[in-house]
Coordinates of C-alpha atoms in Angstrom, one line a residue:
Chain A
M19 CA 0.0 0.0 0.0
S20 CA 2.5 2.6 1.1
G21 CA 4.8 1.4 -1.6
L22 CA 2.4 2.9 -4.1
A23 CA 3.3 6.4 -3.2
K24 CA 7.0 5.8 -3.7
S25 CA 6.8 5.6 -7.5
P26 CA 8.3 8.9 -8.8
A27 CA 5.4 9.2 -11.3
R28 CA 3.0 9.4 -8.3
R29 CA 4.9 11.9 -6.3
D30 CA 2.9 15.0 -5.9
P31 CA 4.5 18.3 -4.9
P32 CA 4.7 18.6 -1.0
F33 CA 2.5 21.7 -0.8
L34 CA -0.2 19.9 -2.7
V35 CA 0.0 16.8 -0.5
A36 CA -0.1 19.0 2.7
G37 CA -3.0 21.1 1.2
L38 CA -5.1 18.1 0.2
I39 CA -4.6 16.4 3.6
A40 CA -5.5 19.6 5.3
V41 CA -8.7 19.9 3.3
A42 CA -9.7 16.3 3.9
V43 CA -9.0 16.5 7.6
A44 CA -10.9 19.8 7.9
Y45 CA -13.9 18.4 6.0
L46 CA -14.0 15.3 8.1
A47 CA -13.7 17.4 11.3
L48 CA -16.5 19.7 10.3
V49 CA -18.9 17.1 8.9
V50 CA -18.2 14.0 11.0
F51 CA -16.3 14.8 14.2
L52 CA -17.9 18.0 15.3
P53 CA -21.5 16.5 15.5
L54 CA -20.1 13.5 17.4
V55 CA -18.2 15.6 19.9
I56 CA -21.2 18.0 20.4
V57 CA -23.3 15.0 21.5
F58 CA -21.1 14.3 24.5
V59 CA -20.4 18.0 25.2
E60 CA -24.1 18.8 25.5
A61 CA -24.8 15.6 27.4
L62 CA -22.3 16.5 30.1
R63 CA -22.9 20.3 30.0
K64 CA -24.6 20.3 33.4
G65 CA -22.3 17.7 35.0
V66 CA -22.1 14.0 35.4
G67 CA -25.0 14.0 37.9
D68 CA -27.5 15.4 35.5
Y69 CA -26.1 13.1 32.8
L70 CA -26.6 10.0 34.9
A71 CA -30.1 11.2 35.9
G72 CA -31.0 11.6 32.2
I73 CA -29.9 8.0 31.5
G74 CA -31.4 6.5 34.6
D75 CA -34.8 8.1 34.1
A76 CA -37.6 5.5 34.1
E77 CA -38.8 6.6 30.6
A78 CA -35.3 6.4 29.2
L79 CA -34.8 3.0 30.7
S80 CA -38.0 1.7 29.1
A81 CA -36.9 3.3 25.8
I82 CA -33.6 1.4 26.0
K83 CA -35.5 -1.9 26.8
L84 CA -37.8 -1.3 23.9
T85 CA -35.0 -0.6 21.5
L86 CA -33.1 -3.7 22.5
L87 CA -36.3 -5.8 22.3
V88 CA -37.1 -4.5 18.7
A89 CA -33.6 -5.2 17.6
A90 CA -33.7 -8.7 19.2
I91 CA -36.7 -9.6 17.1
A92 CA -36.0 -7.8 13.8
V93 CA -32.3 -8.9 13.4
P94 CA -32.8 -12.6 13.9
L95 CA -35.8 -12.6 11.5
N96 CA -33.7 -10.9 8.9
T97 CA -30.8 -13.2 9.6
I98 CA -33.0 -16.3 8.8
F99 CA -34.4 -14.5 5.8
G100 CA -30.9 -13.5 4.6
L101 CA -29.6 -17.1 4.9
A102 CA -32.6 -18.6 3.0
A103 CA -32.5 -15.9 0.3
A104 CA -28.7 -16.3 -0.2
W105 CA -29.1 -20.1 -0.3
C106 CA -31.6 -20.1 -3.2
V107 CA -29.9 -17.2 -5.0
T108 CA -26.4 -18.5 -4.9
K109 CA -26.7 -22.3 -5.0
F110 CA -29.4 -22.6 -7.7
D111 CA -30.1 -21.2 -11.2
F112 CA -33.7 -20.2 -11.7
K113 CA -35.8 -17.8 -13.7
G114 CA -36.3 -14.3 -12.3
K115 CA -33.2 -14.5 -10.0
N116 CA -32.1 -11.0 -10.9
L117 CA -35.5 -9.6 -10.1
L118 CA -35.4 -11.3 -6.8
V119 CA -32.0 -9.8 -5.9
T120 CA -33.3 -6.3 -6.9
L121 CA -36.3 -6.8 -4.7
I122 CA -34.1 -7.7 -1.7
D123 CA -32.2 -4.5 -2.2
L124 CA -35.3 -2.4 -2.6
P125 CA -35.8 -1.3 1.0
F126 CA -32.6 0.6 0.8
S127 CA -34.0 2.8 -1.9
I128 CA -37.2 3.6 -0.1
S129 CA -37.5 6.6 2.2
P130 CA -37.8 5.5 5.9
V131 CA -40.9 7.5 6.2
I132 CA -42.5 5.6 3.3
S133 CA -41.3 2.3 4.9
G134 CA -43.5 3.3 7.9
L135 CA -46.3 4.8 5.8
I136 CA -46.9 1.6 3.9
Y137 CA -47.7 -0.3 7.1
V138 CA -50.1 2.4 8.2
L139 CA -51.8 2.0 4.8
L140 CA -52.4 -1.6 5.6
Y141 CA -52.9 -1.8 9.4
G142 CA -53.8 1.7 10.5
A143 CA -57.3 2.8 11.6
N144 CA -58.1 3.6 8.0
G145 CA -55.9 0.8 6.6
W146 CA -57.0 -2.1 4.4
F147 CA -57.0 -4.5 7.4
G148 CA -57.8 -1.7 9.9
P149 CA -61.5 -2.5 10.5
W150 CA -60.8 -6.3 10.7
L151 CA -58.0 -5.8 13.2
Q152 CA -60.2 -3.4 15.3
E153 CA -63.0 -6.0 15.4
H154 CA -60.6 -8.6 16.7
N155 CA -58.9 -6.1 19.2
I156 CA -55.5 -6.4 17.6
Q157 CA -53.4 -3.3 17.6
I158 CA -50.5 -3.1 15.2
I159 CA -50.0 0.6 14.4
F160 CA -49.1 2.6 17.6
S161 CA -47.8 -0.5 19.2
V162 CA -44.6 -2.5 19.5
T163 CA -45.7 -4.8 16.7
G164 CA -45.8 -1.9 14.2
I165 CA -42.3 -0.8 15.4
V166 CA -41.0 -4.3 14.8
L167 CA -42.6 -4.5 11.3
A168 CA -41.1 -1.1 10.2
T169 CA -37.7 -1.9 11.7
T170 CA -37.6 -5.3 10.0
L171 CA -38.3 -3.8 6.6
V172 CA -35.7 -1.0 7.0
T173 CA -33.0 -3.6 7.9
L174 CA -34.2 -6.4 5.6
P175 CA -31.4 -6.3 3.0
F176 CA -28.3 -6.2 5.3
V177 CA -27.6 -9.8 6.0
A178 CA -28.7 -11.0 2.5
R179 CA -26.6 -8.5 0.6
E180 CA -23.6 -9.4 2.7
L181 CA -24.0 -13.1 2.1
I182 CA -25.0 -13.2 -1.5
P183 CA -21.7 -11.9 -3.2
L184 CA -19.6 -14.1 -0.9
M185 CA -21.6 -17.3 -1.4
Q186 CA -21.6 -16.6 -5.1
A187 CA -17.8 -16.4 -5.1
Q188 CA -17.4 -19.5 -3.0
G189 CA -19.6 -21.6 -5.4
S190 CA -21.3 -24.8 -4.3
D191 CA -18.6 -27.5 -4.9
E192 CA -18.1 -28.2 -1.2
E193 CA -21.8 -28.5 -0.6
A194 CA -22.2 -30.8 -3.6
A195 CA -19.4 -33.0 -2.4
A196 CA -21.0 -33.3 1.1
T197 CA -24.4 -34.2 -0.4
T198 CA -22.9 -36.8 -2.7
L199 CA -21.2 -38.4 0.3
G200 CA -24.5 -38.7 1.9
A201 CA -24.9 -35.7 4.2
N202 CA -28.4 -34.4 4.2
G203 CA -29.3 -30.8 3.4
L204 CA -29.4 -29.4 7.0
R205 CA -26.1 -31.2 7.9
T206 CA -24.5 -29.8 4.8
F207 CA -25.7 -26.3 5.6
F208 CA -24.6 -26.3 9.3
L209 CA -21.3 -28.1 8.8
I210 CA -20.1 -26.6 5.4
T211 CA -22.0 -23.4 4.4
L212 CA -22.4 -21.7 7.8
P213 CA -18.8 -22.0 8.9
N214 CA -17.7 -20.7 5.4
V215 CA -19.7 -17.5 5.8
K216 CA -19.6 -16.9 9.5
W217 CA -17.7 -13.6 9.5
A218 CA -19.8 -12.1 6.7
L219 CA -22.9 -13.2 8.6
M220 CA -21.5 -11.4 11.7
Y221 CA -20.8 -8.3 9.6
G222 CA -24.3 -8.3 8.3
V223 CA -25.8 -8.8 11.7
L224 CA -23.6 -5.9 13.1
L225 CA -24.8 -3.5 10.5
S226 CA -28.5 -4.5 10.8
T227 CA -28.3 -4.2 14.6
A228 CA -26.9 -0.7 14.4
R229 CA -29.5 0.4 11.9
A230 CA -32.3 -1.3 13.9
M231 CA -31.4 0.5 17.1
G232 CA -31.0 3.8 15.4
E233 CA -34.0 3.8 13.0
F234 CA -36.0 7.0 13.3
G235 CA -38.2 7.9 10.3
A236 CA -40.0 4.6 9.8
V237 CA -40.5 4.0 13.5
S238 CA -41.7 7.5 14.1
V239 CA -44.6 7.0 11.6
V240 CA -45.9 3.8 13.2
S241 CA -45.1 4.2 16.9
G242 CA -47.5 7.0 18.0
K243 CA -44.6 8.0 20.4
I244 CA -46.4 7.0 23.6
R245 CA -44.0 7.8 26.4
G246 CA -42.7 4.8 28.3
L247 CA -44.6 2.4 25.9
T248 CA -43.8 2.9 22.3
A249 CA -40.9 5.3 22.4
T250 CA -37.7 3.8 21.2
M251 CA -34.4 5.5 22.1
P252 CA -34.3 7.7 19.0
L253 CA -37.9 8.7 19.5
Q254 CA -37.2 9.4 23.2
V255 CA -34.4 11.7 22.0
E256 CA -36.9 13.6 19.9
I257 CA -39.5 13.8 22.7
L258 CA -37.0 15.2 25.2
Y259 CA -35.4 17.6 22.7
N260 CA -38.8 19.0 21.8
E261 CA -39.5 19.6 25.5
Y262 CA -36.3 21.6 25.7
N263 CA -34.9 19.0 28.0
F264 CA -31.6 19.1 26.2
V265 CA -29.3 17.5 28.7
A266 CA -31.6 14.4 28.9
A267 CA -32.0 14.3 25.1
F268 CA -28.3 14.4 24.6
A269 CA -27.7 11.9 27.4
V270 CA -29.9 9.3 25.6
A271 CA -28.3 10.3 22.3
S272 CA -24.9 9.7 23.8
L273 CA -25.7 6.1 24.5
L274 CA -26.7 5.7 20.8
A275 CA -23.5 7.5 19.8
L276 CA -21.4 5.2 22.0
F277 CA -23.1 2.2 20.4
A278 CA -22.3 3.7 16.9
L279 CA -18.6 4.0 17.9
V280 CA -18.5 0.4 19.1
T281 CA -20.1 -0.7 15.8
L282 CA -17.5 1.2 13.9
A283 CA -14.7 -0.4 15.9
V284 CA -16.0 -3.9 15.5
K285 CA -16.6 -3.3 11.8
T286 CA -13.1 -2.0 11.2
L287 CA -11.7 -4.9 13.1
L288 CA -13.7 -7.4 11.1
E289 CA -12.6 -5.7 7.8
A290 CA -9.0 -5.7 8.9
R291 CA -8.8 -9.4 10.0
F292 CA -11.2 -11.1 7.7
S293 CA -11.2 -9.1 4.6
D294 CA -11.0 -12.3 2.4
E295 CA -14.0 -13.7 4.1
L296 CA -16.1 -10.6 3.8
A297 CA -17.9 -9.6 0.6
A298 CA -16.2 -6.5 -0.6
Q299 CA -19.4 -4.5 -0.7
R300 CA -20.2 -1.6 1.5
W301 CA -22.7 -0.4 3.9
R302 CA -25.6 1.8 2.8
Chain B
M2 CA -25.8 -33.5 -33.5
S3 CA -28.4 -30.9 -32.9
P4 CA -28.7 -29.7 -29.3
A5 CA -31.4 -31.6 -27.5
K6 CA -34.6 -29.6 -27.3
R7 CA -35.1 -28.6 -23.7
S8 CA -38.5 -27.8 -22.3
W9 CA -38.9 -24.6 -20.3
R10 CA -37.6 -25.1 -16.8
F11 CA -38.0 -22.8 -13.8
V12 CA -35.0 -24.1 -12.0
E13 CA -31.9 -25.9 -13.3
P14 CA -31.4 -29.3 -11.8
S15 CA -28.9 -29.4 -8.9
A16 CA -27.3 -31.8 -6.6
L17 CA -28.2 -29.6 -3.6
P18 CA -31.4 -29.9 -1.7
G19 CA -33.6 -27.2 -0.2
F20 CA -34.4 -25.0 -3.2
G21 CA -38.2 -25.2 -2.6
P22 CA -38.3 -24.3 1.1
A23 CA -35.6 -21.6 0.8
L24 CA -37.3 -19.9 -2.1
G25 CA -40.7 -20.3 -0.5
L26 CA -39.5 -18.7 2.7
T27 CA -37.8 -15.9 0.8
M28 CA -40.9 -15.1 -1.2
A29 CA -43.3 -15.3 1.7
Y30 CA -41.1 -13.0 3.8
L31 CA -40.7 -10.5 0.9
S32 CA -44.4 -10.5 0.2
F33 CA -45.3 -9.9 3.8
F34 CA -42.8 -7.2 4.6
L35 CA -42.4 -5.5 1.2
L36 CA -44.6 -6.5 -1.7
V37 CA -48.1 -6.3 -0.1
P38 CA -47.3 -3.0 1.7
L39 CA -45.9 -1.6 -1.5
A40 CA -49.1 -2.7 -3.3
A41 CA -51.0 -0.5 -0.8
L42 CA -48.7 2.4 -1.7
V43 CA -49.4 2.0 -5.4
L44 CA -53.2 1.4 -5.1
R45 CA -54.3 3.6 -2.2
P46 CA -53.7 7.1 -3.6
W47 CA -56.5 6.5 -6.2
E48 CA -59.3 5.7 -3.7
H49 CA -60.7 9.2 -3.9
G50 CA -60.2 9.4 -7.6
A51 CA -57.4 10.6 -9.8
D52 CA -58.5 14.2 -9.2
H53 CA -57.6 13.9 -5.5
V54 CA -54.1 12.5 -6.4
F55 CA -53.6 15.4 -8.9
A56 CA -54.8 18.0 -6.4
V57 CA -52.5 16.7 -3.6
V58 CA -49.4 16.3 -5.8
S59 CA -49.8 19.6 -7.7
A60 CA -50.6 21.6 -4.5
E61 CA -48.1 24.5 -4.1
R62 CA -47.1 23.1 -0.7
T63 CA -46.3 19.6 -2.1
L64 CA -44.4 21.0 -5.0
D65 CA -42.3 23.2 -2.7
A66 CA -41.6 20.2 -0.5
L67 CA -40.6 18.0 -3.4
R68 CA -38.4 20.7 -4.9
L69 CA -36.7 21.2 -1.5
S70 CA -36.1 17.4 -1.0
F71 CA -34.8 16.8 -4.4
G72 CA -32.9 20.1 -4.8
A73 CA -31.2 20.0 -1.4
A74 CA -30.3 16.3 -2.0
F75 CA -28.8 17.2 -5.4
F76 CA -26.6 20.0 -4.0
A77 CA -25.6 18.0 -1.0
A78 CA -24.5 15.1 -3.3
C79 CA -22.5 17.6 -5.4
V80 CA -20.7 18.9 -2.3
N81 CA -19.9 15.4 -1.3
A82 CA -18.8 14.5 -4.8
V83 CA -16.1 17.2 -4.6
F84 CA -14.9 16.7 -1.0
G85 CA -15.5 12.9 -1.1
T86 CA -13.1 12.6 -4.0
I87 CA -10.5 14.6 -2.1
V88 CA -10.9 12.5 1.0
A89 CA -10.7 9.3 -1.0
W90 CA -7.6 10.5 -2.8
V91 CA -5.9 11.5 0.4
L92 CA -6.8 8.2 2.1
V93 CA -5.5 6.1 -0.8
R94 CA -2.5 8.0 -1.9
Y95 CA -0.9 9.7 1.1
D96 CA 0.5 8.4 4.3
F97 CA 0.1 10.5 7.5
P98 CA -0.5 9.8 11.2
G99 CA -4.1 9.1 12.1
K100 CA -5.0 8.0 8.6
R101 CA -6.6 4.7 9.6
I102 CA -8.8 6.3 12.3
L103 CA -9.9 8.9 9.8
D104 CA -10.7 6.1 7.3
A105 CA -12.8 4.3 9.9
F106 CA -14.7 7.5 10.8
V107 CA -15.8 8.0 7.2
D108 CA -18.6 5.5 8.0
L109 CA -19.8 7.3 11.1
P110 CA -22.8 8.9 9.3
F111 CA -24.0 5.3 8.5
A112 CA -23.6 4.2 12.2
L113 CA -24.8 7.3 14.0
P114 CA -28.6 7.3 14.3
T115 CA -30.2 10.1 12.3
A116 CA -32.0 11.6 15.2
V117 CA -28.7 11.9 17.1
A118 CA -27.1 13.6 14.1
G119 CA -30.2 15.8 13.8
I120 CA -30.0 17.3 17.3
A121 CA -26.2 17.6 17.1
L122 CA -26.4 19.5 13.8
V123 CA -29.1 21.9 15.0
T124 CA -27.1 22.6 18.1
I125 CA -23.9 23.4 16.1
Y126 CA -25.6 25.7 13.6
A127 CA -28.2 27.4 15.9
P128 CA -27.6 31.1 16.5
N129 CA -25.8 30.4 19.8
G130 CA -24.1 27.2 18.6
P131 CA -20.3 26.9 18.0
I132 CA -20.6 27.5 14.2
G133 CA -23.9 29.4 14.2
S134 CA -22.6 32.1 16.5
I135 CA -19.7 32.7 14.1
I136 CA -21.6 32.7 10.8
E137 CA -24.9 34.3 11.7
P138 CA -23.3 37.7 12.4
M139 CA -21.8 37.4 9.0
G140 CA -25.3 37.1 7.6
L141 CA -25.2 33.4 6.9
K142 CA -28.2 31.6 8.4
V143 CA -28.1 27.8 8.3
A144 CA -30.4 26.5 11.1
Y145 CA -34.1 26.6 10.2
T146 CA -33.4 27.4 6.6
P147 CA -33.2 25.3 3.4
L148 CA -29.4 25.6 3.7
G149 CA -29.8 23.7 7.0
V150 CA -31.6 20.9 5.1
M151 CA -28.6 20.7 2.8
V152 CA -26.1 20.6 5.7
A153 CA -27.9 17.6 7.2
L154 CA -28.0 15.9 3.8
V155 CA -24.3 16.5 3.3
F156 CA -23.7 14.6 6.6
V157 CA -26.0 11.7 5.6
G158 CA -24.5 11.3 2.1
F159 CA -20.8 11.8 3.0
P160 CA -19.6 8.2 3.1
F161 CA -21.1 7.1 -0.3
V162 CA -18.7 8.9 -2.7
V163 CA -15.6 8.1 -0.6
R164 CA -16.5 4.4 -0.4
A165 CA -17.4 4.2 -4.1
I166 CA -14.1 5.8 -5.3
Q167 CA -11.6 4.3 -2.8
P168 CA -11.4 0.8 -4.4
V169 CA -11.0 2.1 -7.9
L170 CA -8.2 4.5 -6.9
E171 CA -6.4 1.7 -5.2
E172 CA -6.6 -0.3 -8.5
V173 CA -5.3 2.3 -10.9
Q174 CA -2.1 0.7 -12.1
I175 CA 1.3 2.3 -11.3
D176 CA 2.5 1.5 -14.9
V177 CA -0.4 3.5 -16.4
E178 CA 0.6 6.6 -14.5
E179 CA 4.3 6.0 -15.1
A180 CA 3.6 5.6 -18.8
A181 CA 1.8 8.9 -18.8
A182 CA 4.6 10.6 -17.0
T183 CA 7.2 9.0 -19.3
L184 CA 5.3 10.2 -22.3
G185 CA 5.7 13.7 -21.0
A186 CA 2.3 14.3 -19.3
N187 CA 2.6 16.5 -16.2
R188 CA 1.0 15.5 -13.0
F189 CA -2.1 17.6 -13.6
R190 CA -2.6 16.1 -17.1
T191 CA -2.1 12.5 -15.7
I192 CA -4.7 13.1 -13.1
S193 CA -7.3 14.8 -15.3
Q194 CA -6.8 12.5 -18.4
V195 CA -5.8 9.2 -17.0
I196 CA -7.0 8.8 -13.4
F197 CA -10.2 10.9 -13.5
P198 CA -11.8 9.0 -16.4
A199 CA -11.1 5.7 -14.6
V200 CA -12.7 7.0 -11.4
L201 CA -15.7 8.8 -13.0
P202 CA -18.1 5.8 -13.2
S203 CA -17.7 5.1 -9.5
L204 CA -17.9 8.7 -8.7
L205 CA -21.3 8.8 -10.5
M206 CA -22.3 5.7 -8.6
G207 CA -21.4 7.2 -5.3
F208 CA -23.2 10.4 -6.3
S209 CA -26.4 8.4 -7.1
L210 CA -26.3 6.5 -3.9
A211 CA -25.8 9.7 -1.8
L212 CA -28.6 11.4 -3.8
A213 CA -31.0 8.5 -3.3
R214 CA -30.3 8.3 0.4
A215 CA -30.7 12.1 0.9
V216 CA -34.0 12.4 -1.0
G217 CA -35.9 10.3 1.5
E218 CA -33.9 11.3 4.6
Y219 CA -36.0 12.5 7.5
G220 CA -34.4 12.1 11.0
S221 CA -31.3 14.2 10.6
V222 CA -33.2 16.9 8.7
T223 CA -36.3 17.5 10.7
F224 CA -34.5 19.2 13.7
I225 CA -32.4 21.6 11.7
A226 CA -35.0 22.4 9.0
G227 CA -37.4 24.4 11.2
N228 CA -40.1 22.8 9.0
Q229 CA -41.6 26.1 7.8
Q230 CA -44.4 25.5 5.3
N231 CA -43.3 26.2 1.6
V232 CA -39.8 27.1 2.8
S233 CA -38.1 24.4 4.7
E234 CA -40.6 21.6 4.8
I235 CA -39.3 18.4 3.2
A236 CA -41.4 15.8 1.4
P237 CA -41.2 13.0 4.0
L238 CA -42.4 15.5 6.6
L239 CA -45.4 16.4 4.4
I240 CA -46.2 12.7 4.2
I241 CA -46.3 12.5 8.0
I242 CA -48.5 15.7 8.2
H243 CA -51.0 14.1 5.8
L244 CA -51.0 10.9 7.8
E245 CA -51.7 12.9 11.0
E246 CA -54.7 14.4 9.3
F247 CA -55.9 10.9 8.4
D248 CA -55.5 11.7 4.7
Y249 CA -54.1 8.3 3.9
A250 CA -54.7 8.7 0.1
G251 CA -52.9 12.1 0.1
A252 CA -49.9 10.7 2.1
A253 CA -49.7 7.7 -0.2
A254 CA -49.9 10.0 -3.3
I255 CA -46.9 12.0 -2.1
G256 CA -45.0 8.8 -1.2
L257 CA -45.8 7.3 -4.6
A258 CA -44.7 10.5 -6.4
M259 CA -41.4 10.5 -4.5
L260 CA -40.8 6.9 -5.3
L261 CA -41.5 7.4 -9.0
I262 CA -39.3 10.5 -9.3
S263 CA -36.5 8.7 -7.6
I264 CA -36.8 5.7 -9.9
V265 CA -36.7 7.9 -13.0
M266 CA -33.8 9.9 -11.6
L267 CA -31.8 6.8 -10.7
F268 CA -32.5 5.1 -14.0
G269 CA -31.2 8.2 -15.8
L270 CA -28.1 8.3 -13.6
N271 CA -27.5 4.6 -14.3
L272 CA -27.7 5.3 -18.1
I273 CA -25.1 8.1 -17.8
Q274 CA -22.9 5.8 -15.6
A275 CA -23.1 3.0 -18.1
K276 CA -22.3 5.3 -21.0
V277 CA -19.3 6.8 -19.1
A278 CA -18.1 3.3 -18.1
G279 CA -18.4 2.1 -21.7
R280 CA -16.4 5.0 -23.0
G281 CA -13.7 4.4 -20.4
E282 CA -13.2 0.8 -21.6
R283 CA -12.6 1.7 -25.2

């Protein structure tokens, strides 16, 4: 890597090198670092006591619990889906495969607000199934179920799109050999396929978890923002901020920011150590 | 020997089991979470007639919101195309202390929840914030203006261009640049005529991704925008406003319009990208 720069044809004048580095660092500082730093500065503005009070508040705690619960449902669902989708897309040839792959990617191209809206159109009070649900006393919109639905849709592609390029590259020779030698499908899957893709799977799970915990637009449409009941952490941040309770808002936000930093660290580590076993595609 | 006539087959024969259950699960899941809900988005706008759809979409308020969402997203993607290219170049070509940390932090806008970014940005650019207090006396208002919308979208779209260009810059062969230099091209000419054309298709791809993401963005924008009707109200917010008034058809109409404009726009960008990539290969 660093050998690259040593070729004389690639040597840029020192003032240009210094200038470009300065521009890049300044841009990153302004666009990326400053917002991150501000979160912690504002959270601690009134001292550690107020900060801890903000985090320890009963509503904040129930928001944390809800956020973890939603992620704990949505991420495993999408993991199972991602494995099934990757299995049929990469191990078989069938008509309409490209269309299927496009569909799997589609949720990334939809505005989060629209991802929430479409469930309201189905299950809301005026939704297609709204009257039926009301008759049977089932609440989906403005309840945890709706939040899980919207979060699952928003994070649907992560695991699948991480696995598909990798499993495509690995081919299916190993699985074919195992089956020929008499292993059944599940045994082949758990003993051959899964170990081959474990780091890519972890990478996909990491990115979906981060997005699931931080999702705002889709969740805000379906949640109803009932304090202590259907307010996830990002929604709790909004509620507190709109009440001018800035320290508490930034205290809850700082937890999300810390989690984002951990995500970045684990992601960087996975990329550095297992780059061959990860698909070379990026987060969106 | 003529090739054996093969009847139409949905799936090619394979030694591996599990195609049926895997595809069945995949399709059932996609239908439940994506296809049926999307069908509602396509069908529901029309339930009060096409006139209602036209009235909602052509209302001055809706047009202003769509113009703002797409316009601010476009300018934000342009800003990121320029600075993202510089950041990618610096990260690939130069060595300096702290480079790896800088590289890792490029992805922060993906990892940081949008609501967190939203309240951080409005605090920074508010009249009493660290940047707002400097630029507002100079007459530059960012918070609660369309410019604020753009600033939030710059944050959200930043990683796309960098991550699209980086791998291509890493692959530009040394001998190509050496050849250009040997043939007498100066550094500027090598960069503009050898490296830039190689990078351009990925630059366009990163630009499209940043644009697509920014158009639908809500969380990071809603705090800094001020949400003033006809001025700083973005399209996703207008959808929420229609929903709160129980105007499902109107909300769906704006959502469908956004989706269709995005599809046409991305299709156009894909065509340009394919054309540029094709020219680069010749």
